[in-house]
Short mmCIF file of C-alpha atoms in Angstrom, two decimals:
data_model
loop_
_atom_site.label_atom_id
_atom_site.label_comp_id
_atom_site.label_asym_id
_atom_site.label_seq_id
_atom_site.Cartn_x
_atom_site.Cartn_y
_atom_site.Cartn_z
CA MET A 1 21.50 116.28 43.34
CA SER A 2 18.96 116.93 40.59
CA HIS A 3 17.70 114.27 38.23
CA PHE A 4 16.57 114.67 34.64
CA HIS A 5 13.09 113.47 33.74
CA TYR A 6 12.76 111.78 30.37
CA ASP A 7 9.31 111.47 28.79
CA THR A 8 9.03 108.79 26.14
CA GLU A 9 6.31 106.94 24.28
CA SER A 10 6.43 103.32 25.44
CA LEU A 11 4.93 99.86 25.16
CA VAL A 12 4.89 97.73 28.30
CA LEU A 13 6.23 94.35 27.16
CA GLY A 14 5.96 92.71 30.56
CA GLY A 15 7.00 92.85 34.15
CA VAL A 16 7.73 90.90 37.28
CA PRO A 17 6.49 91.66 40.79
CA VAL A 18 9.03 92.92 43.30
CA GLY A 19 7.81 92.48 46.82
CA GLU A 20 4.17 93.12 47.57
CA ASN A 21 3.62 96.45 45.84
CA ASN A 22 6.35 97.09 43.29
CA ARG A 23 7.01 95.90 39.77
CA PHE A 24 10.07 95.71 37.53
CA LEU A 25 8.91 96.43 33.96
CA THR A 26 10.35 95.87 30.52
CA LEU A 27 9.48 98.77 28.24
CA LEU A 28 10.00 99.24 24.52
CA THR A 29 10.49 102.98 24.19
CA LYS A 30 10.69 105.15 21.13
CA GLU A 31 13.71 107.16 22.29
CA PHE A 32 15.73 104.66 24.37
CA GLY A 33 14.92 101.25 22.89
CA LEU A 34 14.46 98.46 25.42
CA VAL A 35 14.45 99.78 29.00
CA ARG A 36 13.98 97.93 32.24
CA ALA A 37 12.52 100.19 34.90
CA PHE A 38 11.34 99.99 38.50
CA ALA A 39 7.79 101.11 39.35
CA ARG A 40 7.19 101.73 43.06
CA SER A 41 3.78 100.89 44.58
CA VAL A 42 2.28 100.20 41.16
CA ARG A 43 0.46 97.10 42.42
CA VAL A 44 -1.35 98.98 45.19
CA GLU A 45 -5.05 99.33 44.46
CA ARG A 46 -5.06 103.13 44.86
CA SER A 47 -2.01 103.63 42.59
CA LYS A 48 -2.51 106.11 39.76
CA LEU A 49 0.06 104.28 37.63
CA ARG A 50 -1.54 100.87 38.02
CA TYR A 51 -3.69 100.96 34.90
CA CYS A 52 -1.13 102.76 32.75
CA LEU A 53 1.50 100.08 33.30
CA GLN A 54 -0.37 96.85 32.56
CA ASP A 55 1.27 94.41 30.14
CA GLY A 56 0.52 95.52 26.58
CA SER A 57 -0.24 99.12 27.52
CA HIS A 58 0.78 102.04 25.34
CA ALA A 59 1.74 105.05 27.46
CA ARG A 60 3.87 108.17 27.65
CA ILE A 61 6.12 107.30 30.56
CA SER A 62 8.31 109.63 32.65
CA LEU A 63 11.61 108.03 33.60
CA VAL A 64 14.41 109.08 35.93
CA ARG A 65 17.83 107.52 35.63
CA GLY A 66 18.95 106.37 39.06
CA ARG A 67 22.37 105.20 40.11
CA ASP A 68 21.72 101.61 39.08
CA LEU A 69 18.41 101.56 37.23
CA TRP A 70 15.60 103.54 35.66
CA ARG A 71 12.64 104.52 37.84
CA ILE A 72 9.15 105.30 36.59
CA THR A 73 7.84 108.56 38.05
CA GLY A 74 4.71 109.07 35.97
CA ALA A 75 2.69 107.81 33.04
CA VAL A 76 -0.08 109.00 30.74
CA PHE A 77 -2.21 106.20 29.31
CA LEU A 78 -2.38 106.27 25.49
CA GLY A 79 -4.16 102.97 24.88
CA GLU A 80 -4.21 99.27 25.58
CA LEU A 81 -3.17 97.90 22.20
CA GLY A 82 -1.74 94.61 23.42
CA ASN A 83 -4.95 93.63 25.20
CA THR A 84 -7.50 94.69 22.55
CA VAL A 85 -6.63 91.75 20.31
CA GLN A 86 -9.72 89.60 19.82
CA THR A 87 -8.65 86.01 19.19
CA ARG A 88 -6.52 83.66 21.23
CA GLU A 89 -4.21 83.06 18.27
CA ALA A 90 -3.64 86.80 17.84
CA ARG A 91 -2.90 87.20 21.56
CA GLN A 92 -0.39 84.37 21.32
CA LEU A 93 1.20 86.15 18.36
CA VAL A 94 1.56 89.34 20.43
CA ALA A 95 3.12 87.35 23.29
CA ARG A 96 5.62 85.71 20.90
CA VAL A 97 6.60 89.07 19.38
CA PHE A 98 7.02 90.65 22.84
CA LEU A 99 9.20 87.70 23.91
CA LEU A 100 11.31 87.98 20.74
CA VAL A 101 11.91 91.69 21.33
CA ARG A 102 12.79 91.10 25.00
CA ARG A 103 15.30 88.42 24.02
CA LEU A 104 16.95 90.10 21.04
CA ALA A 105 17.02 93.80 21.93
CA GLN A 106 19.99 94.24 24.21
CA GLY A 107 20.65 97.36 26.22
CA GLU A 108 19.39 100.87 25.80
CA GLU A 109 19.76 101.99 22.22
CA ARG A 110 17.49 104.31 20.28
CA ASN A 111 15.62 102.22 17.71
CA GLU A 112 12.53 104.00 16.42
CA ARG A 113 12.18 101.47 13.61
CA LEU A 114 11.75 98.60 16.08
CA PHE A 115 9.14 100.58 18.01
CA GLU A 116 7.23 101.40 14.79
CA VAL A 117 7.24 97.76 13.62
CA VAL A 118 5.83 96.46 16.92
CA MET A 119 3.27 99.29 17.09
CA ALA A 120 2.18 98.58 13.51
CA LEU A 121 1.49 94.95 14.41
CA LEU A 122 -0.55 95.92 17.48
CA VAL A 123 -2.56 98.51 15.56
CA TYR A 124 -3.20 96.01 12.77
CA LEU A 125 -4.34 93.28 15.16
CA ALA A 126 -6.58 95.68 17.11
CA ARG A 127 -8.11 97.11 13.93
CA GLU A 128 -8.76 94.01 11.86
CA SER A 129 -11.54 91.65 12.90
CA GLU A 130 -11.16 88.99 10.19
CA ILE A 131 -7.42 88.41 10.29
CA GLN A 132 -7.25 84.71 11.04
CA LYS A 133 -5.89 83.80 7.60
CA GLU A 134 -3.41 86.68 7.71
CA LEU A 135 -1.87 85.91 11.13
CA SER A 136 0.91 83.74 9.77
CA ALA A 137 1.96 86.30 7.14
CA ALA A 138 1.68 89.16 9.66
CA GLU A 139 3.90 87.28 12.12
CA GLN A 140 6.50 86.39 9.48
CA LEU A 141 6.66 89.94 8.14
CA THR A 142 6.86 91.44 11.64
CA VAL A 143 9.63 89.05 12.72
CA LEU A 144 11.63 89.78 9.55
CA ARG A 145 11.25 93.52 10.18
CA ILE A 146 12.23 93.16 13.87
CA LEU A 147 15.33 91.18 12.92
CA ALA A 148 16.25 93.76 10.27
CA ALA A 149 15.74 96.63 12.75
CA LEU A 150 18.09 94.90 15.21
CA GLY A 151 20.80 94.45 12.58
CA TYR A 152 20.12 90.88 11.49
CA HIS A 153 19.70 91.69 7.82
CA SER A 154 17.86 89.46 5.47
CA THR A 155 18.41 89.29 1.75
CA PRO A 156 16.64 92.37 0.35
CA GLU A 157 16.23 90.98 -3.17
CA THR A 158 14.07 88.13 -1.85
CA PHE A 159 11.47 90.28 -0.13
CA GLY A 160 11.75 93.58 -2.01
CA SER A 161 10.65 96.77 -0.31
CA VAL A 162 8.13 95.20 2.11
CA LEU A 163 10.77 95.12 4.86
CA HIS A 164 11.30 98.90 4.73
CA ASP A 165 7.75 99.96 5.61
CA ALA A 166 6.34 99.47 9.11
CA SER A 167 2.65 99.08 8.27
CA LEU A 168 1.00 95.75 7.51
CA GLU A 169 -0.69 96.55 4.21
CA PRO A 170 -2.59 93.81 2.34
CA SER A 171 -0.10 93.98 -0.55
CA ALA A 172 2.85 93.38 1.81
CA LEU A 173 1.06 90.45 3.46
CA ALA A 174 0.23 88.98 0.04
CA HIS A 175 3.89 89.31 -0.97
CA ILE A 176 5.00 87.43 2.16
CA ARG A 177 2.33 84.74 1.65
CA MET A 178 3.71 84.09 -1.85
CA LYS A 179 7.21 83.64 -0.40
CA GLU A 180 6.22 81.87 2.82
CA SER A 181 8.78 79.06 2.64
CA GLN A 182 11.58 81.55 1.91
CA ALA A 183 10.40 83.77 4.78
CA VAL A 184 10.35 80.87 7.25
CA SER A 185 13.80 79.65 6.22
CA GLU A 186 15.17 83.22 6.39
CA ILE A 187 13.70 83.71 9.89
CA ASN A 188 15.13 80.38 11.08
CA MET A 189 18.56 81.22 9.65
CA LEU A 190 18.59 84.70 11.23
CA LEU A 191 17.36 83.40 14.60
CA SER A 192 20.08 80.75 14.63
CA ALA A 193 22.59 83.54 13.90
CA THR A 194 21.50 85.28 17.12
CA GLN A 195 22.68 82.22 19.10
CA LEU A 196 19.82 82.48 21.60
#
């Protein structure tokens, strides 16, 4: 029986060890959405996949659909965006966003918008060195965009067009800072609607 190989751009959101050498990973992929996949012998020191599949890694991953689950057969390292963040507060922000995506994105469903929003946050945090004052606005805007990408729509007249773009431009962050209390109440209302 032949298997199809699927190559997809992915972010490694996290993983749990399985036995001594294996790992079960949660991937945010461009083509398949949230995928949970098994990586065999990835924790062995001589493994070629070991450094491509660290938490926060950006990689082009080859997947094979097995009977019960996805298996990772190869990976090409594209960058370590999740681990290049400088400050502790920014790393905590990345961890919160990864957790939110893992909790809210259910099943395998193509969602390029979600992938672009999370990538834009990681690129912004890796690029900017003086972002301490912008972290709150960046988190609020990213969470609103994630919720919108997953179908939890916010009121478009409140936030204008800033929810439609994926990048974290200074003008979009300034717009969110001006409407911070509305953004926080909107996020809280939408998160309570998820019933998680």
